[in-house]
PDB file of C-alpha atoms in Angstrom:
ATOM      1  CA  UNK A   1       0.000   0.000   0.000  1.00 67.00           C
ATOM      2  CA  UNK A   2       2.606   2.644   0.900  1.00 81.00           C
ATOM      3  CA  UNK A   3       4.643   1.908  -2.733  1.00 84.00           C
ATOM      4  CA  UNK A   4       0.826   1.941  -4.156  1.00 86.00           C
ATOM      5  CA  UNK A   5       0.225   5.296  -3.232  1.00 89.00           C
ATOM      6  CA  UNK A   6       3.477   6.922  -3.340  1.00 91.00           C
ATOM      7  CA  UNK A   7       3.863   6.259  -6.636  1.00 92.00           C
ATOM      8  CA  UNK A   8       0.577   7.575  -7.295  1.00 92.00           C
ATOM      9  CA  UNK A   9       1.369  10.711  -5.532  1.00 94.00           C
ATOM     10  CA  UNK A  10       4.432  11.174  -7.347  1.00 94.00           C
ATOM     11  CA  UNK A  11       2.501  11.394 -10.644  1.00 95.00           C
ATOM     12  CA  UNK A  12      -0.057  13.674  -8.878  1.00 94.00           C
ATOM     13  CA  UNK A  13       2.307  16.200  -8.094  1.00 94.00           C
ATOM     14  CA  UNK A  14       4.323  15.643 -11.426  1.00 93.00           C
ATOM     15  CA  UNK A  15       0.905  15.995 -13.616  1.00 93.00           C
ATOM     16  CA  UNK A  16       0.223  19.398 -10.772  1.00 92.00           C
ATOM     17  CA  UNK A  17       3.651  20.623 -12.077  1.00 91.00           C
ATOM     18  CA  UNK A  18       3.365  19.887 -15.760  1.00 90.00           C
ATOM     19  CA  UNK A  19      -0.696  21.520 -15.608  1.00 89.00           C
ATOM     20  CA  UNK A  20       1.097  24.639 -13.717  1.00 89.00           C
ATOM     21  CA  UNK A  21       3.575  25.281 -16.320  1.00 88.00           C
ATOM     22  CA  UNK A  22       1.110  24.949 -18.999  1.00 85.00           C
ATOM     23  CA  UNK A  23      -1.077  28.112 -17.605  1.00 84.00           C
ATOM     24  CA  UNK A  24       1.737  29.882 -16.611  1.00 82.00           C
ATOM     25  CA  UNK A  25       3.771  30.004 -20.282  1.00 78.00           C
ATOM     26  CA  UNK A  26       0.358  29.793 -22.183  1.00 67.00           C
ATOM     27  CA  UNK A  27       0.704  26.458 -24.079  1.00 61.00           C
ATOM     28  CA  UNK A  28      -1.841  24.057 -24.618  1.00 61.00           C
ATOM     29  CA  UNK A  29      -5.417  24.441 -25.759  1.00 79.00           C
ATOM     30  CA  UNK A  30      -7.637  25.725 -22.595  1.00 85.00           C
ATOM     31  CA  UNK A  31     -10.186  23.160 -23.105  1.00 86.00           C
ATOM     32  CA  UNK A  32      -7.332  20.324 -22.730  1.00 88.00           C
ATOM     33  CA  UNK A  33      -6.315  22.563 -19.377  1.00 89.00           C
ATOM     34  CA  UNK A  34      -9.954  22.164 -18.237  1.00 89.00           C
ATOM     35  CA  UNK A  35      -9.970  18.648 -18.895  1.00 91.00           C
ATOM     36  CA  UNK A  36      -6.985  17.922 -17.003  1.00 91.00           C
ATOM     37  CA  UNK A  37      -7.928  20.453 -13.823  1.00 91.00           C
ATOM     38  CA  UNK A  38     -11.302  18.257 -14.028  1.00 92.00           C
ATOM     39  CA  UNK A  39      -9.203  14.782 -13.809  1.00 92.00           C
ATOM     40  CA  UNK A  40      -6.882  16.033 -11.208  1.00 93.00           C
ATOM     41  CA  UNK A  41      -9.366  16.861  -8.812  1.00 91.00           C
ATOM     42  CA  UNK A  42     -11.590  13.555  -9.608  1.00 90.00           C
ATOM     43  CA  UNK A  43      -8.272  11.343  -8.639  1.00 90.00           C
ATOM     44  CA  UNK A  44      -7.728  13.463  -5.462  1.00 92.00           C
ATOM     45  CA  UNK A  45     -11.348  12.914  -4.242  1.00 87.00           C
ATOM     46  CA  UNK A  46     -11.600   9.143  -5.720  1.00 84.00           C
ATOM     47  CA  UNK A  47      -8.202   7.473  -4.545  1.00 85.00           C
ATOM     48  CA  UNK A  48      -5.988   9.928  -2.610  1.00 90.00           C
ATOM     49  CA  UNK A  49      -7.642  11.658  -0.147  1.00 88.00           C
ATOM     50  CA  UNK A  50      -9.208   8.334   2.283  1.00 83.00           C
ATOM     51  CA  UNK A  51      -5.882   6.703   2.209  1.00 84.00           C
ATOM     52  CA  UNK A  52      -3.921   9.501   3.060  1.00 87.00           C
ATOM     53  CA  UNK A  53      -6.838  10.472   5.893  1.00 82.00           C
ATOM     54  CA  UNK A  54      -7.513   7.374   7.281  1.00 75.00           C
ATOM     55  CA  UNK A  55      -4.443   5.103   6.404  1.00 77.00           C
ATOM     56  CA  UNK A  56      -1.637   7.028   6.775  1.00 83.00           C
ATOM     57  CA  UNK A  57      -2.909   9.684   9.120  1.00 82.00           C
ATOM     58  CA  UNK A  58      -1.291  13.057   7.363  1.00 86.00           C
ATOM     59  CA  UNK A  59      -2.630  16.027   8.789  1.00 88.00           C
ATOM     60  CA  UNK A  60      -6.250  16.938   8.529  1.00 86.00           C
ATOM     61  CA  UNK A  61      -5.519  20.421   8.430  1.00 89.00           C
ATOM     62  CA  UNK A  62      -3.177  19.833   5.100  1.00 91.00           C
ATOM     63  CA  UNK A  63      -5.709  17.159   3.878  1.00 91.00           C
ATOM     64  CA  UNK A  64      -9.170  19.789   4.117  1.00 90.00           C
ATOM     65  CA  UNK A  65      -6.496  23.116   2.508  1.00 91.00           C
ATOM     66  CA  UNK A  66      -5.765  20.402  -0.502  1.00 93.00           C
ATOM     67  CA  UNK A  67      -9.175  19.467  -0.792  1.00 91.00           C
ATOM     68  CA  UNK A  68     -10.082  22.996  -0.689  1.00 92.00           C
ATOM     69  CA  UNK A  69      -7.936  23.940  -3.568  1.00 92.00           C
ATOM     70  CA  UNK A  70      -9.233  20.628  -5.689  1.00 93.00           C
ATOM     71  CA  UNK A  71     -12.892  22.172  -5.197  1.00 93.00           C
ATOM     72  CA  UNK A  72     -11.360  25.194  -6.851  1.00 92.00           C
ATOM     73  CA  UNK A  73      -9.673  23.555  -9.117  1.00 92.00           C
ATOM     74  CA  UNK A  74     -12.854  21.548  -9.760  1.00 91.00           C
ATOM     75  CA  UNK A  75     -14.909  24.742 -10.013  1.00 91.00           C
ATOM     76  CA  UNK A  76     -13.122  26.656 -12.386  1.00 91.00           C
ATOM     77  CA  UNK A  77     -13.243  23.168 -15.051  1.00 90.00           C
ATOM     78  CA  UNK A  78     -17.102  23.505 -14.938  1.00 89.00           C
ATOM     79  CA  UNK A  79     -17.231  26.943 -16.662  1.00 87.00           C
ATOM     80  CA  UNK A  80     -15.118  28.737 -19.238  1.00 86.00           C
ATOM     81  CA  UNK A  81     -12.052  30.048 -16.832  1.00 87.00           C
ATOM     82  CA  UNK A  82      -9.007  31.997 -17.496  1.00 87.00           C
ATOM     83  CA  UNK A  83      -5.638  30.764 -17.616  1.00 86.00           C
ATOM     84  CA  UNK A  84      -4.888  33.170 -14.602  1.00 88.00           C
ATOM     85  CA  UNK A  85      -7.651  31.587 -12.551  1.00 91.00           C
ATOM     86  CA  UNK A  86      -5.545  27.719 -13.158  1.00 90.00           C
ATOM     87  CA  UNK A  87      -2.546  29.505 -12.561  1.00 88.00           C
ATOM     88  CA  UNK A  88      -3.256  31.182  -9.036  1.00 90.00           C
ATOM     89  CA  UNK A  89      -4.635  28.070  -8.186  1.00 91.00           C
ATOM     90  CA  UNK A  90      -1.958  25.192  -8.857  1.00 89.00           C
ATOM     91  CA  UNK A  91       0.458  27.956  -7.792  1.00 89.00           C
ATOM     92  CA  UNK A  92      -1.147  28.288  -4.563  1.00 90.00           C
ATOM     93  CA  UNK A  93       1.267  27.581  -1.508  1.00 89.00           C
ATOM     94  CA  UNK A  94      -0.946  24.092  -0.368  1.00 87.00           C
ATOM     95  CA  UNK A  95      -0.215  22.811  -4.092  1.00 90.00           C
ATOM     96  CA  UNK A  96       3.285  23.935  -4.457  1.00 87.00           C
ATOM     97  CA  UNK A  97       4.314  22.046  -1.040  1.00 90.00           C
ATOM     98  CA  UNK A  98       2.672  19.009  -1.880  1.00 93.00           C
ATOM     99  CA  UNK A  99       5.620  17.299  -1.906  1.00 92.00           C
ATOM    100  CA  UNK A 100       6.505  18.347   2.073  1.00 92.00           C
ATOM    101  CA  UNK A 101       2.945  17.743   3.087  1.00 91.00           C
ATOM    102  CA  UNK A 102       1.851  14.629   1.741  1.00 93.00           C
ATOM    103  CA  UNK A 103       4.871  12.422  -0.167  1.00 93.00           C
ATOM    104  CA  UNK A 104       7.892  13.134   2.647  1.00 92.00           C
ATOM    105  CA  UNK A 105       5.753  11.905   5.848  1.00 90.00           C
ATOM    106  CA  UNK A 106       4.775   8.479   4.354  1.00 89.00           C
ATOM    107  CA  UNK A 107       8.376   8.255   3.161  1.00 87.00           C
ATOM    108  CA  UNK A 108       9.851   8.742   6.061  1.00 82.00           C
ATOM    109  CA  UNK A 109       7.458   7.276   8.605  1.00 72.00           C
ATOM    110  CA  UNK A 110       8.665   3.695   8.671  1.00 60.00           C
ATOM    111  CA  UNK A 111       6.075   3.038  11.997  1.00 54.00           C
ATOM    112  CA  UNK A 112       3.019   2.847   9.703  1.00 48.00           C
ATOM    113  CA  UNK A 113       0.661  -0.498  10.233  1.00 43.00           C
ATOM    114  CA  UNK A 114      -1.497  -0.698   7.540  1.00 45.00           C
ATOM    115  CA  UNK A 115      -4.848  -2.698   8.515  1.00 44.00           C
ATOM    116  CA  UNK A 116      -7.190  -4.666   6.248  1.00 49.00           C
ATOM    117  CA  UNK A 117     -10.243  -4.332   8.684  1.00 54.00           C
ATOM    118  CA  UNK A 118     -12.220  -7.941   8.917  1.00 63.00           C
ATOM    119  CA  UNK A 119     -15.677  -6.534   8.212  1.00 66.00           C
ATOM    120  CA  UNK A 120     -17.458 -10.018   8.204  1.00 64.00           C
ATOM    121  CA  UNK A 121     -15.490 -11.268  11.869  1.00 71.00           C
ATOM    122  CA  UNK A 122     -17.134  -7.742  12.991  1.00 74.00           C
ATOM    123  CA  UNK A 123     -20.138  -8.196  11.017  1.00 79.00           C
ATOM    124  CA  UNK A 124     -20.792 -11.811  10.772  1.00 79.00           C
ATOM    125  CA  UNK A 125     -23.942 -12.551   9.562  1.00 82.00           C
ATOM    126  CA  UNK A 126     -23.143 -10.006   6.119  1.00 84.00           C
ATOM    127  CA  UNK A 127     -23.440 -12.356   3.270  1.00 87.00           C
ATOM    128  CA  UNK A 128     -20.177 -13.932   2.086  1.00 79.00           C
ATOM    129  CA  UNK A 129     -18.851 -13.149  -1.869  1.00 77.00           C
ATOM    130  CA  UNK A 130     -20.178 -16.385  -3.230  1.00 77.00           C
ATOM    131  CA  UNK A 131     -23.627 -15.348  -1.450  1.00 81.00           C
ATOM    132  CA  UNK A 132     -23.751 -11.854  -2.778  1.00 88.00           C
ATOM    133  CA  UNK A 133     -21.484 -10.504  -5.622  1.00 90.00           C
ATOM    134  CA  UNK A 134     -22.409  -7.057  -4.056  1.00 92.00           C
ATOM    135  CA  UNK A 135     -21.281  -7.767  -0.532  1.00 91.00           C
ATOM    136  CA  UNK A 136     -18.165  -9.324  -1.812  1.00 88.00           C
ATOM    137  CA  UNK A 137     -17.127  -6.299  -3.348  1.00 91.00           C
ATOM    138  CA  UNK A 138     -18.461  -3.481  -0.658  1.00 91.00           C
ATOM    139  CA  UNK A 139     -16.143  -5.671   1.470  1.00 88.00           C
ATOM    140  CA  UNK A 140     -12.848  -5.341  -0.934  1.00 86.00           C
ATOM    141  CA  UNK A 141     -13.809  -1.926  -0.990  1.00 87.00           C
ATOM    142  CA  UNK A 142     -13.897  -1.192   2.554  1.00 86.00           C
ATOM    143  CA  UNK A 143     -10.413  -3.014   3.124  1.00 80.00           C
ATOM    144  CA  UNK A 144      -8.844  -0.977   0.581  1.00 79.00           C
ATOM    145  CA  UNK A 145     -10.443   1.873   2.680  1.00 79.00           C
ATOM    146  CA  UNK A 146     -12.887   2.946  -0.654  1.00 86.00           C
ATOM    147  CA  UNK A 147     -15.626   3.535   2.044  1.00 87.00           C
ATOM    148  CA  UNK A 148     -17.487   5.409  -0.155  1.00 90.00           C
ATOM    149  CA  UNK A 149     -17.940   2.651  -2.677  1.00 93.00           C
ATOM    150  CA  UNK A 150     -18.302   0.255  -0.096  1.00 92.00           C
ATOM    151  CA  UNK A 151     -21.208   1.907   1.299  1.00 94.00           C
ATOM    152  CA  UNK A 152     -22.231   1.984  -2.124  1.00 95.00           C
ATOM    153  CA  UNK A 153     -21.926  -1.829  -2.736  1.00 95.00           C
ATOM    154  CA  UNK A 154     -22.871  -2.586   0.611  1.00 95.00           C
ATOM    155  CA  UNK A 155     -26.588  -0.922  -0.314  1.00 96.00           C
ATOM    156  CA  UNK A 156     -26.959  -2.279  -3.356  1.00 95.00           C
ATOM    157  CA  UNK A 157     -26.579  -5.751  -1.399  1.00 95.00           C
ATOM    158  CA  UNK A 158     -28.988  -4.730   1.154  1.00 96.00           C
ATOM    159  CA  UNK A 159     -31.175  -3.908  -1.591  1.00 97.00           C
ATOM    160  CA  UNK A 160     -31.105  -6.939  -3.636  1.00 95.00           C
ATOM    161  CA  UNK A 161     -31.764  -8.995  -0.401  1.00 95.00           C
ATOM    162  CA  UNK A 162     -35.178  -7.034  -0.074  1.00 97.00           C
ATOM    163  CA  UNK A 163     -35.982  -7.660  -4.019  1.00 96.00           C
ATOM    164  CA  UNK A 164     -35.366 -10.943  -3.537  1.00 94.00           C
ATOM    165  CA  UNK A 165     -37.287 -11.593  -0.347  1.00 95.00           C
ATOM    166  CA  UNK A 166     -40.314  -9.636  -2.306  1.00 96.00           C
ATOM    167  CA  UNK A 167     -40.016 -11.735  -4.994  1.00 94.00           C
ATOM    168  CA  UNK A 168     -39.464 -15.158  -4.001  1.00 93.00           C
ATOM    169  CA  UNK A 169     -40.509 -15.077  -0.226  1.00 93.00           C
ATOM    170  CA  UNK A 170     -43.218 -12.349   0.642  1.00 94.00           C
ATOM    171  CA  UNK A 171     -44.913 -12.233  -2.552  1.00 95.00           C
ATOM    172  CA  UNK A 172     -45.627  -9.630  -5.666  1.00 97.00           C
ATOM    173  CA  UNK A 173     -49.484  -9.753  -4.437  1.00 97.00           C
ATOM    174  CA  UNK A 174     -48.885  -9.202  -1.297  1.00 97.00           C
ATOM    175  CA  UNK A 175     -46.596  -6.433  -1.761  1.00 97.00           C
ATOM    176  CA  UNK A 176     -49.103  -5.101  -3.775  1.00 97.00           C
ATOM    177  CA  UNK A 177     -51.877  -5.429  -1.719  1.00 97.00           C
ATOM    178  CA  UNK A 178     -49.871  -4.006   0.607  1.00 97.00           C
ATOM    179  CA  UNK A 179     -49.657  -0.566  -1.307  1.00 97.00           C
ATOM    180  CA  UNK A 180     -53.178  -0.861  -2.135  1.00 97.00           C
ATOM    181  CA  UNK A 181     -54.282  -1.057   1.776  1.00 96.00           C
ATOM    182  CA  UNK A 182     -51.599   1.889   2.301  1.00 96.00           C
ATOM    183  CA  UNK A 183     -53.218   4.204  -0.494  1.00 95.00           C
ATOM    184  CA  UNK A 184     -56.490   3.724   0.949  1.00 96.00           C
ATOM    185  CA  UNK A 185     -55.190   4.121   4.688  1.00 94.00           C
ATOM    186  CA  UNK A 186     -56.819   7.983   5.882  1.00 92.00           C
ATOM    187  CA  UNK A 187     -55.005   7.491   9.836  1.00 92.00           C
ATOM    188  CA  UNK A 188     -51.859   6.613  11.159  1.00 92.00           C
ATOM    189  CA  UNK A 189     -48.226   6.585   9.450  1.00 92.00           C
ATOM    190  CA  UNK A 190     -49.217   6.484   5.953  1.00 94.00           C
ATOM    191  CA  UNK A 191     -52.312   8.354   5.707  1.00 92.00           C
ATOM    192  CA  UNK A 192     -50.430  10.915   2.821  1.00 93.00           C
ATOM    193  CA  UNK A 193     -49.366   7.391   0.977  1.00 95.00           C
ATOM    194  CA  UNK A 194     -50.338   8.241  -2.556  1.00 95.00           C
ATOM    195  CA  UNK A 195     -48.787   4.997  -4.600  1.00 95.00           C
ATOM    196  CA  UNK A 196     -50.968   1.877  -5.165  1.00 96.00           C
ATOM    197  CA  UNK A 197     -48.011  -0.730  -7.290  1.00 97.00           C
ATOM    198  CA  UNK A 198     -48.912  -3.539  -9.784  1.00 96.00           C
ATOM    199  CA  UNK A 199     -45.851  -5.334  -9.769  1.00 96.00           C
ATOM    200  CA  UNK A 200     -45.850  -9.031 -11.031  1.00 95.00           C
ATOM    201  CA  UNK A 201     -41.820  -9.237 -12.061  1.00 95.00           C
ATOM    202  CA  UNK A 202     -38.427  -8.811  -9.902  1.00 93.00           C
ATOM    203  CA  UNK A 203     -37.443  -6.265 -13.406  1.00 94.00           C
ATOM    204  CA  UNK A 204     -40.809  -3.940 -12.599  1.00 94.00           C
ATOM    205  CA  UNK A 205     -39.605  -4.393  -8.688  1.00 94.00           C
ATOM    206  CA  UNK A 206     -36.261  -3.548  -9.639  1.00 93.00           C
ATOM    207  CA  UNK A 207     -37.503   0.274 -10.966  1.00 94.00           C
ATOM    208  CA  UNK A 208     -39.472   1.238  -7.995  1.00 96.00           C
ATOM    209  CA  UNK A 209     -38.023   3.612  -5.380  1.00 95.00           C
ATOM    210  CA  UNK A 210     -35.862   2.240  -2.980  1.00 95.00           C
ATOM    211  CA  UNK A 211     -37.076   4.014   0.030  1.00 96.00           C
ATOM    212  CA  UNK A 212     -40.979   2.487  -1.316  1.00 97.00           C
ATOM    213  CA  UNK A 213     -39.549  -0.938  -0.736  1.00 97.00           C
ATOM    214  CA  UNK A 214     -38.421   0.171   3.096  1.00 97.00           C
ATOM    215  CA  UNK A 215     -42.004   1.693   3.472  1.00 97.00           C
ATOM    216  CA  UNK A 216     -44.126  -1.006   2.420  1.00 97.00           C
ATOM    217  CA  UNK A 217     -42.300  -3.386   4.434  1.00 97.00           C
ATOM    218  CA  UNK A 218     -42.570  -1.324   7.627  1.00 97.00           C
ATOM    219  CA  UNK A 219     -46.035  -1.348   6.812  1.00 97.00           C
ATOM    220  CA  UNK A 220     -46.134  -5.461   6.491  1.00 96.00           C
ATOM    221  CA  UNK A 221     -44.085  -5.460  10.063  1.00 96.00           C
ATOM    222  CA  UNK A 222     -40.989  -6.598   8.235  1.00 96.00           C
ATOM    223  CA  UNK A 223     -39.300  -3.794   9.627  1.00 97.00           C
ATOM    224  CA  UNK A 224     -40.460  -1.688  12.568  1.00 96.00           C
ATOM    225  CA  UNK A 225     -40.355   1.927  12.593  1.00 95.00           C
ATOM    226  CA  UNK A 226     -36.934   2.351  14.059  1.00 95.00           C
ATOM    227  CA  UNK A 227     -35.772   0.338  11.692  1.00 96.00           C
ATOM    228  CA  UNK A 228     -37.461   1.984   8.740  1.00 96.00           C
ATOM    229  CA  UNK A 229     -35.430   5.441   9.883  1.00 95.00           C
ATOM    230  CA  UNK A 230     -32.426   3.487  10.113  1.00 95.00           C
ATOM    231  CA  UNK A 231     -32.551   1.942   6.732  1.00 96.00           C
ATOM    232  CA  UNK A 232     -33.263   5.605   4.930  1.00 95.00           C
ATOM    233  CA  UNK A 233     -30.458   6.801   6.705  1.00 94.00           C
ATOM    234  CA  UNK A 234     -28.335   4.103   5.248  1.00 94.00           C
ATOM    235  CA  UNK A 235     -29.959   4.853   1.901  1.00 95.00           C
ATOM    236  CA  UNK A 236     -29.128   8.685   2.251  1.00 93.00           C
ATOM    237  CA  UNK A 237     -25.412   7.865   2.945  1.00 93.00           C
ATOM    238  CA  UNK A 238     -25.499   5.682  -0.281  1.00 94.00           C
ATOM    239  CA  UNK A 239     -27.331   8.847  -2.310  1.00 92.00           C
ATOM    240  CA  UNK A 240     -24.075  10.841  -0.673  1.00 90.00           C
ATOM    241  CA  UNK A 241     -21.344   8.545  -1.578  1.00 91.00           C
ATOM    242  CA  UNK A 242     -22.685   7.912  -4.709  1.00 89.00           C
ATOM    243  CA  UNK A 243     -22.903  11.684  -5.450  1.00 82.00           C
ATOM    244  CA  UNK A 244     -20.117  14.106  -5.133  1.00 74.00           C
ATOM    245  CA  UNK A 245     -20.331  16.777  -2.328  1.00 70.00           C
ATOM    246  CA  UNK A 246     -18.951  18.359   0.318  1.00 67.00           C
ATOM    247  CA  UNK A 247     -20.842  16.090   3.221  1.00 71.00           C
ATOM    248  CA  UNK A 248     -18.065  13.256   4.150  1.00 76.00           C
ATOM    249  CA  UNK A 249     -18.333   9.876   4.273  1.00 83.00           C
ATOM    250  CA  UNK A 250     -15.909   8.141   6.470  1.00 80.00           C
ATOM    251  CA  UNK A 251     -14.931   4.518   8.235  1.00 81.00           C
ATOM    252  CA  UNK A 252     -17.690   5.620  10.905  1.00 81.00           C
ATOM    253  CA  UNK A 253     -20.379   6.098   8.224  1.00 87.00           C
ATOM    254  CA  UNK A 254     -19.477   2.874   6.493  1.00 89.00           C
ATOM    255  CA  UNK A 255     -19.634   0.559  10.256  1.00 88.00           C
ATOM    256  CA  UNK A 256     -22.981   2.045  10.810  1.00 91.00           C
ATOM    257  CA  UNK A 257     -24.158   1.166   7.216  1.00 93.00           C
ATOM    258  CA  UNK A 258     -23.160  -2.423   7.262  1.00 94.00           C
ATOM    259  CA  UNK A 259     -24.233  -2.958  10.970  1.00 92.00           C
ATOM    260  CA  UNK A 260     -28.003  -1.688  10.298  1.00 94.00           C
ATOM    261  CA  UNK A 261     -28.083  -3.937   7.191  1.00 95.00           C
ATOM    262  CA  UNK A 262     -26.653  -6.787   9.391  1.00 93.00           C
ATOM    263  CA  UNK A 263     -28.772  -6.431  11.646  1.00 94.00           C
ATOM    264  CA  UNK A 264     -32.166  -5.145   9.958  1.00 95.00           C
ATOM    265  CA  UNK A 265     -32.079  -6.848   6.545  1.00 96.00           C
ATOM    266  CA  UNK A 266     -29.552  -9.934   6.708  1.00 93.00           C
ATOM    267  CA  UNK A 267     -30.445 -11.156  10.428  1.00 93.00           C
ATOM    268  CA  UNK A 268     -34.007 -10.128  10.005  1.00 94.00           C
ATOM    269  CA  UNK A 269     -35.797 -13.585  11.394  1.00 93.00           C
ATOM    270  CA  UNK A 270     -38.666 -12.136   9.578  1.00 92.00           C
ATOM    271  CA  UNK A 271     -36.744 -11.789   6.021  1.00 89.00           C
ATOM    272  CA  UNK A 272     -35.502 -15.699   6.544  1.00 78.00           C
ATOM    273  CA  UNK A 273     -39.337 -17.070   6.266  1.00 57.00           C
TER     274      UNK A 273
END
């Protein structure tokens, strides 16, 4: 790991360099400028910036100012900016000591202990890679400490579990029923529910809204209403991981994610009928 992302920090800072000298002596097309700025800042926020955070513990105060400066970066790709706007930028004193703040430490610290967390020994009852080609690769994820994809993946397993359990367990008439009764409910919960679903394939169940599939099991007592909340807030971290934005998503977000879909949607006795 520490070779891994040296060497990918080395070309960071080289391709910083190269972009630098490009708006500063006025060579290259500005749309190939743009394109670059907008790759730059994509690789920071995809594969450096967790490692570096969580991994190799640099600095949060150097690791928010170099995020900082890929937002601008990032900004000034999305609209038609001047070469002087690039150049104040990748000149800016974060980006210039990149090589102090970020390559030097890991090179030097020889007391790093790089951990592959064992989600499953913490999580047991998550579904193994031969059960769910999802879960086996939120799990990779998460060990390379990707934790937003592996909240990502880790959903999408969650989610499959409930299709399947619809479609092969519970029922497509039930589950429709189910939204009928809810539609026509006028107290309670789900008074406001305005869908009424005609599903009668896992492809139509596959379409519907994912937070629909939470509700109309809470209403069927799959899940209670603790759980329900839980479950959207697992869904909202997917939408944010999934999405770029300034809200973080972290080792802490990614533990509560797979415990709640341990616990509420693998574990459920009620889901293993």
């Amino acid at each position: 790991m520490k070779e891994e992302i040296l060497e990918k920090l080395n070309n960071f800072r080289d391709d910083l360099m190269g972009l630098a000298r490009e708006s500063r002596a006025k060579k290259g097309k500005i749309k190939e400028i743009r394109s670059r700025a907008e790759k730059l800042a994509m690789l920071w926020a995809d594969e450096l910036r967790s490692p570096l955070e969580h991994k190799f513990k640099l600095p949060l105060s150097d690791i928010f100012d170099m995020a900082e400066q890929m937002k601008n970066l990032s900004r000034l790709s999305q609209k038609n900016s001047r070469r002087t706007s690039y150049q104040k930028v990748l000149e800016s004193p974060t980006l210039r000591d990149f090589g102090v703040r970020f390559i030097t430490p890991i090179q030097q610290n020889t007391s790093i202990v790089e951990v592959n967390f064992n989600f499953h020994k913490q999580f047991p009852n998550l579904p193994s890679a031969q059960e769910s080609e999802y879960m086996g690769e939120a799990i990779g994820c998460a060990n390379a400490s990707c934790f937003r994809a592996a909240v990502v993946m880790g959903w999408c397993a969650a989610v499959d579990k409930i299709q399947q359990h619809i479609g092969q367990k519970l029922g497509f008439d039930e589950f429709n029923c189910a939204s009928k009764k809810m539609k026509e409910a006028d107290t309670g919960k789900f008074k406001r529910w305005t869908k009424e679903f005609s599903i009668s394939t896992l492809s139509g169940l596959q379409e519907l809204h994912e937070g629909d599939l939470i509700d109309v099991l809470e209403y069927l007592e799959v899940f209670d209403s603790n759980q329900s909340k839980r479950l959207h807030i697992c869904r909202e971290y997917r939408n944010q991981s999934a999405h770029p934005a300034d809200a973080h998503i972290g080792e802490g977000h990614l533990r509560v994610v797979f415990s709640d879909i341990e616990k509420f949607i693998f574990s459920n006795s009620k889901m293993k009928r």
